[in-house]
Coordinates of C-alpha atoms (C1' of nucleotides) in Angstrom, one line a residue:
Chain A
X1 CA 77.9 -11.9 44.1
X2 CA 78.5 -12.5 47.8
X3 CA 76.3 -14.6 50.0
X4 CA 76.4 -15.0 53.8
X5 CA 75.6 -18.3 55.5
X6 CA 71.9 -17.4 55.8
X7 CA 71.6 -16.8 52.0
X8 CA 73.4 -20.1 51.3
X9 CA 71.0 -22.0 53.6
X10 CA 68.0 -20.1 52.1
X11 CA 69.1 -21.0 48.6
X12 CA 69.6 -24.6 49.6
X13 CA 66.1 -24.8 51.1
X14 CA 64.5 -23.2 48.1
X15 CA 66.3 -25.6 45.8
X16 CA 64.9 -28.5 47.8
X17 CA 61.4 -27.3 48.1
X18 CA 60.2 -24.1 46.5
X19 CA 56.7 -24.3 48.0
X20 CA 57.8 -23.7 51.6
X21 CA 56.1 -20.6 53.1
X22 CA 58.2 -17.7 54.3
X23 CA 56.9 -18.6 57.8
X24 CA 58.5 -22.1 57.6
X25 CA 61.7 -20.6 56.3
X26 CA 61.9 -18.0 59.0
X27 CA 61.6 -20.7 61.6
X28 CA 64.4 -22.8 60.0
X29 CA 66.6 -19.8 59.6
X30 CA 65.9 -18.3 63.0
X31 CA 64.8 -15.0 61.4
X32 CA 61.7 -12.9 61.1
X33 CA 59.2 -13.4 58.3
X34 CA 60.0 -9.9 57.0
X35 CA 63.8 -10.6 56.9
X36 CA 63.3 -13.9 55.0
X37 CA 60.8 -12.2 52.6
X38 CA 63.3 -9.5 51.8
X39 CA 66.2 -11.9 51.2
X40 CA 64.1 -14.0 48.9
X41 CA 62.9 -11.0 46.9
X42 CA 66.5 -9.8 46.7
X43 CA 67.7 -13.1 45.3
X44 CA 64.9 -13.2 42.8
X45 CA 65.5 -9.6 41.7
X46 CA 69.3 -10.2 41.4
X47 CA 68.5 -13.2 39.1
X48 CA 70.3 -15.6 41.5
X49 CA 67.0 -17.5 41.6
X50 CA 66.1 -17.7 37.9
X51 CA 62.9 -19.5 38.2
X52 CA 60.7 -21.9 40.1
X53 CA 59.7 -25.1 38.4
X54 CA 57.8 -28.4 38.9
X55 CA 59.9 -31.5 38.6
X56 CA 58.1 -34.5 37.2
X57 CA 58.8 -38.2 38.0
X58 CA 60.0 -39.6 34.7
X59 CA 58.9 -43.1 35.6
X60 CA 55.3 -41.9 35.8
X61 CA 55.2 -40.1 32.5
X62 CA 56.9 -42.9 30.4
X63 CA 60.1 -41.0 29.8
X64 CA 62.5 -43.0 32.0
X65 CA 64.9 -44.2 29.3
X66 CA 67.8 -41.8 29.3
X67 CA 70.5 -41.8 26.7
X68 CA 73.7 -39.8 26.6
X69 CA 74.5 -39.3 22.9
X70 CA 77.9 -38.1 21.7
X71 CA 77.7 -36.3 18.4
X72 CA 80.5 -35.3 16.0
X73 CA 80.0 -32.8 13.2
X74 CA 81.6 -33.1 9.8
X75 CA 83.1 -29.6 10.1
X76 CA 83.3 -26.8 12.6
X77 CA 82.2 -24.0 10.4
X78 CA 80.2 -21.4 12.2
X79 CA 77.2 -21.9 9.9
X80 CA 77.1 -25.7 10.7
X81 CA 77.5 -25.2 14.4
X82 CA 74.7 -22.6 14.5
X83 CA 72.3 -24.7 12.5
X84 CA 72.9 -27.9 14.4
X85 CA 72.4 -26.1 17.8
X86 CA 69.3 -24.4 16.6
X87 CA 67.8 -27.7 15.4
X88 CA 68.8 -29.5 18.6
X89 CA 67.1 -26.8 20.7
X90 CA 63.8 -27.6 19.1
X91 CA 64.0 -31.4 19.8
X92 CA 61.8 -31.9 22.9
X93 CA 63.4 -35.3 23.6
X94 CA 66.7 -33.5 24.1
X95 CA 66.8 -32.3 27.7
X96 CA 70.4 -31.1 27.7
X97 CA 73.0 -30.4 25.1
X98 CA 76.6 -29.3 25.7
X99 CA 79.2 -28.2 23.2
X100 CA 82.3 -29.9 24.6
X101 CA 86.0 -30.3 24.0
X102 CA 87.4 -33.7 23.1
X103 CA 86.7 -36.5 20.8
X104 CA 83.1 -35.5 20.2
X105 CA 81.6 -32.1 19.6
X106 CA 78.4 -32.4 21.5
X107 CA 76.9 -34.5 24.3
X108 CA 73.2 -34.7 24.4
X109 CA 71.0 -36.0 27.2
X110 CA 67.9 -37.6 25.7
X111 CA 64.7 -38.8 27.5
X112 CA 62.4 -41.2 25.8
X113 CA 60.1 -44.0 26.8
X114 CA 62.1 -47.0 25.6
X115 CA 64.5 -48.4 23.1
X116 CA 61.9 -48.5 20.4
X117 CA 61.1 -44.8 20.9
X118 CA 64.9 -44.1 20.9
X119 CA 65.3 -45.9 17.6
X120 CA 62.5 -43.9 16.2
X121 CA 64.0 -40.6 17.6
X122 CA 67.3 -41.4 16.0
X123 CA 65.9 -42.3 12.6
X124 CA 63.3 -39.6 12.3
X125 CA 64.9 -36.7 14.2
X126 CA 68.5 -36.8 15.2
X127 CA 70.1 -38.4 12.1
X128 CA 68.1 -36.1 9.9
X129 CA 69.9 -33.1 11.2
X130 CA 72.5 -31.6 8.9
X131 CA 76.3 -31.8 9.2
X132 CA 76.4 -34.8 11.6
X133 CA 79.5 -37.0 11.0
X134 CA 78.8 -39.6 13.7
X135 CA 77.0 -40.4 16.8
X136 CA 77.7 -42.7 19.8
X137 CA 74.9 -43.5 22.2
X138 CA 75.5 -44.5 25.9
X139 CA 72.4 -46.1 27.3
X140 CA 71.6 -45.5 31.0
X141 CA 71.6 -48.6 33.1
X142 CA 70.8 -46.6 36.2
X143 CA 70.5 -43.0 37.4
X144 CA 72.8 -42.8 40.3
X145 CA 72.3 -39.1 40.9
X146 CA 70.2 -36.5 39.1
X147 CA 69.6 -33.3 40.9
X148 CA 69.0 -29.6 40.2
X149 CA 70.5 -28.7 43.5
X150 CA 73.8 -26.8 43.8
X151 CA 75.4 -26.5 47.2
X152 CA 77.0 -23.2 47.9
Chain B
X1 CA 49.3 -43.2 33.9
X2 CA 47.1 -41.5 31.3
X3 CA 46.9 -37.8 30.8
X4 CA 44.4 -35.8 28.8
X5 CA 45.3 -32.7 26.9
X6 CA 44.5 -30.5 29.8
X7 CA 46.8 -32.4 32.1
X8 CA 49.6 -32.2 29.6
X9 CA 49.3 -28.5 29.2
X10 CA 49.0 -28.1 33.0
X11 CA 52.2 -30.1 33.5
X12 CA 54.0 -28.0 30.9
X13 CA 52.9 -24.8 32.5
X14 CA 54.0 -26.0 35.9
X15 CA 57.4 -27.1 34.6
X16 CA 57.9 -23.6 33.2
X17 CA 56.7 -21.7 36.2
X18 CA 55.7 -23.3 39.4
X19 CA 54.7 -20.1 41.1
X20 CA 51.7 -19.4 38.8
X21 CA 48.5 -19.3 40.8
X22 CA 45.7 -21.6 40.2
X23 CA 43.8 -18.6 39.0
X24 CA 46.3 -17.8 36.2
X25 CA 46.3 -21.5 35.2
X26 CA 42.5 -21.6 35.2
X27 CA 42.5 -18.7 32.8
X28 CA 45.1 -20.3 30.5
X29 CA 43.3 -23.7 30.6
X30 CA 39.7 -22.3 30.3
X31 CA 38.6 -24.1 33.5
X32 CA 37.4 -23.1 36.9
X33 CA 39.9 -22.5 39.7
X34 CA 38.6 -25.6 41.6
X35 CA 39.0 -27.8 38.6
X36 CA 42.6 -26.8 38.1
X37 CA 43.2 -27.0 41.8
X38 CA 42.0 -30.6 41.9
X39 CA 44.0 -31.6 38.9
X40 CA 47.2 -30.2 40.4
X41 CA 46.5 -32.0 43.7
X42 CA 45.9 -35.2 41.9
X43 CA 49.2 -34.9 39.9
X44 CA 51.0 -34.2 43.2
X45 CA 49.4 -37.1 45.1
X46 CA 50.0 -39.5 42.2
X47 CA 53.7 -38.5 42.3
X48 CA 53.7 -37.3 38.7
X49 CA 54.8 -34.0 40.1
X50 CA 57.6 -35.1 42.4
X51 CA 58.6 -31.7 43.8
X52 CA 58.8 -27.9 43.2
X53 CA 62.3 -26.4 43.2
X54 CA 64.1 -23.1 42.7
X55 CA 66.5 -23.1 39.8
X56 CA 69.6 -20.9 40.3
X57 CA 71.5 -19.0 37.7
X58 CA 74.9 -20.8 37.6
X59 CA 76.7 -17.7 36.3
X60 CA 75.6 -15.7 39.5
X61 CA 76.8 -18.3 42.0
X62 CA 80.2 -19.0 40.4
X63 CA 79.4 -22.5 39.3
X64 CA 79.2 -22.1 35.5
X65 CA 82.0 -24.4 34.5
X66 CA 80.4 -27.7 33.5
X67 CA 82.4 -30.8 32.9
X68 CA 81.1 -34.2 31.6
X69 CA 83.4 -36.8 33.1
X70 CA 83.6 -40.3 31.8
X71 CA 84.7 -42.8 34.4
X72 CA 85.7 -46.5 34.0
X73 CA 86.0 -48.8 37.0
X74 CA 88.7 -51.4 37.4
X75 CA 86.1 -54.1 37.8
X76 CA 82.3 -54.5 37.9
X77 CA 82.0 -56.4 41.1
X78 CA 78.8 -55.5 43.0
X79 CA 80.8 -54.3 45.9
X80 CA 82.9 -51.9 43.8
X81 CA 79.9 -50.5 42.0
X82 CA 77.9 -49.9 45.2
X83 CA 80.8 -48.2 46.9
X84 CA 81.6 -45.9 43.9
X85 CA 78.0 -44.9 43.6
X86 CA 77.6 -44.2 47.2
X87 CA 80.7 -42.0 47.3
X88 CA 79.6 -40.1 44.1
X89 CA 76.2 -39.3 45.6
X90 CA 78.0 -37.5 48.4
X91 CA 80.0 -35.2 46.1
X92 CA 78.1 -32.0 45.9
X93 CA 80.0 -30.9 42.7
X94 CA 78.4 -33.9 40.9
X95 CA 75.0 -32.8 39.8
X96 CA 74.2 -35.9 37.7
X97 CA 75.7 -39.4 37.5
X98 CA 74.6 -42.1 35.1
X99 CA 75.7 -45.7 35.0
X100 CA 75.9 -46.3 31.3
X101 CA 76.6 -48.9 28.6
X102 CA 79.6 -48.6 26.3
X103 CA 83.3 -47.7 26.7
X104 CA 82.9 -46.0 30.0
X105 CA 80.9 -47.1 33.1
X106 CA 79.7 -43.8 34.3
X107 CA 79.1 -40.3 33.0
X108 CA 79.1 -37.5 35.5
X109 CA 78.0 -34.0 35.1
X110 CA 80.1 -31.7 37.4
X111 CA 79.6 -28.0 38.1
X112 CA 82.4 -26.0 39.5
X113 CA 83.7 -22.4 39.3
X114 CA 86.6 -22.7 36.9
X115 CA 89.4 -25.0 35.7
X116 CA 91.4 -24.4 38.9
X117 CA 88.4 -25.6 41.0
X118 CA 88.0 -28.6 38.7
X119 CA 91.7 -29.6 39.0
X120 CA 91.2 -29.3 42.8
X121 CA 88.0 -31.4 42.6
X122 CA 89.8 -34.1 40.6
X123 CA 92.8 -34.3 42.8
X124 CA 91.2 -34.1 46.2
X125 CA 87.8 -35.8 45.5
X126 CA 87.2 -37.7 42.3
X127 CA 90.5 -39.5 42.0
X128 CA 90.6 -40.4 45.6
X129 CA 87.5 -42.6 45.1
X130 CA 88.2 -46.3 45.1
X131 CA 88.1 -48.7 42.2
X132 CA 88.5 -46.1 39.4
X133 CA 90.5 -47.3 36.4
X134 CA 90.4 -44.2 34.3
X135 CA 88.6 -40.9 33.7
X136 CA 88.1 -38.7 30.6
X137 CA 86.8 -35.2 31.0
X138 CA 84.9 -33.3 28.3
X139 CA 84.9 -29.6 29.1
X140 CA 81.8 -27.6 28.2
X141 CA 82.4 -24.9 25.6
X142 CA 78.8 -23.8 25.7
X143 CA 75.5 -24.9 27.1
X144 CA 73.3 -25.2 24.1
X145 CA 70.3 -26.5 26.0
X146 CA 69.8 -27.3 29.7
X147 CA 66.2 -27.7 30.8
X148 CA 64.2 -29.6 33.4
X149 CA 61.2 -29.5 31.2
X150 CA 59.8 -32.6 29.6
X151 CA 57.1 -32.2 26.9
X152 CA 54.3 -34.8 27.1
Chain C
dG1 C1' 71.5 -5.4 58.9
dG2 C1' 67.5 -6.8 61.9
dT3 C1' 62.2 -7.1 64.6
dG4 C1' 57.1 -7.1 65.2
dA5 C1' 52.6 -5.7 64.1
dA6 C1' 48.9 -4.3 61.3
dA7 C1' 46.2 -4.0 57.1
dA8 C1' 44.9 -5.2 52.5
dC9 C1' 44.9 -8.4 49.4
dA10 C1' 45.3 -12.9 47.1
dC11 C1' 45.3 -17.6 47.2
dT12 C1' 44.2 -22.3 49.0
dC13 C1' 41.1 -25.5 50.3
dT14 C1' 36.6 -27.4 51.3
dC15 C1' 31.9 -28.1 50.5
dA16 C1' 27.3 -28.0 48.4
dG17 C1' 25.3 -28.5 44.2
Chain D
dC1 C1' 33.1 -29.4 36.9
dT2 C1' 31.3 -24.9 39.2
dG3 C1' 30.8 -21.1 42.5
dA4 C1' 31.1 -19.3 47.1
dG5 C1' 32.9 -19.0 51.7
dA6 C1' 36.3 -19.6 55.5
dG7 C1' 40.9 -19.9 56.6
dT8 C1' 45.6 -18.9 55.6
dG9 C1' 49.6 -16.9 53.6
dT10 C1' 51.6 -13.0 51.0
dT11 C1' 53.0 -8.5 50.5
dT12 C1' 53.7 -3.9 52.0
dT13 C1' 54.3 -0.3 55.3
dC14 C1' 55.4 1.3 59.5
dA15 C1' 58.0 2.4 63.9
dC16 C1' 61.8 0.8 66.0
dC17 C1' 66.3 -1.6 67.6

DNA sequence: GGTGAAAACACTCTCAG
DNA sequence: CTGAGAGTGTTTTCACC
């Protein structure tokens, strides 16, 4: 898919604030309301914009302890991989999970309240999953950057 | 901050789709439009909802190659840490960056088009940063889970 | 590609209760 | 929290550049 400069700016603006009115966007882009409206609709219909979501402040909902957990499976049989992935998807503490190359098979981003909750999560949820050989947790000291915005 | 069941549901709905109208939400929650409106405003003003954003489909904007890069600094002097973090924040390919405990100092989530772009990013951007001792890249084979949604 | 205007509709926001 | 009303934005169509 090809985007001109106006589309790129529009996508940037919408990634920063999805609640802007078409009127505001038309002013920022130097276009008419109709033109902006049609571009936005096109990007939505194309699936370039997949959804609009509210982003919560993790400090205000007691979920500001972030852990990056590296997981190795005992084997890479398709059955094991599928089952592990299915189970991980259902863990609400796991915000992201990537199947990766390298020393570990998966890297999980986990959000909980504090170390006690994490201990609890490990004991009652993660380590009860099947086919896990080992895990290695990296605790977040600080969140340097954490955005959903992709610059085109 | 304390949330009742209605707030929790409301936050879940808004994290799934921020473009729902108050009317739709009032129906789902079994409340009046005004009641929902005031709850949403309160959550916005409290800062629990920090922003509303558009989420793009990475496959449609040629940014679907995700790398988790582990970075070690040569030293942990405050000056080095500050400078590295400042420089990383300005790299648009870096979507997330966490200062973590363990073998590596930082874990970065990087989104680019393909391996060629990543090589380019490493050579012209990441490895030109000061004070880096070593890096280790984990390439994403598949994105098992990648959400912005936090269940309360 | 784009503009501008008009009309119908839906939603936001406030206020009295 | 509710219901109603005023104000505002959205959405669509149109003629036109």
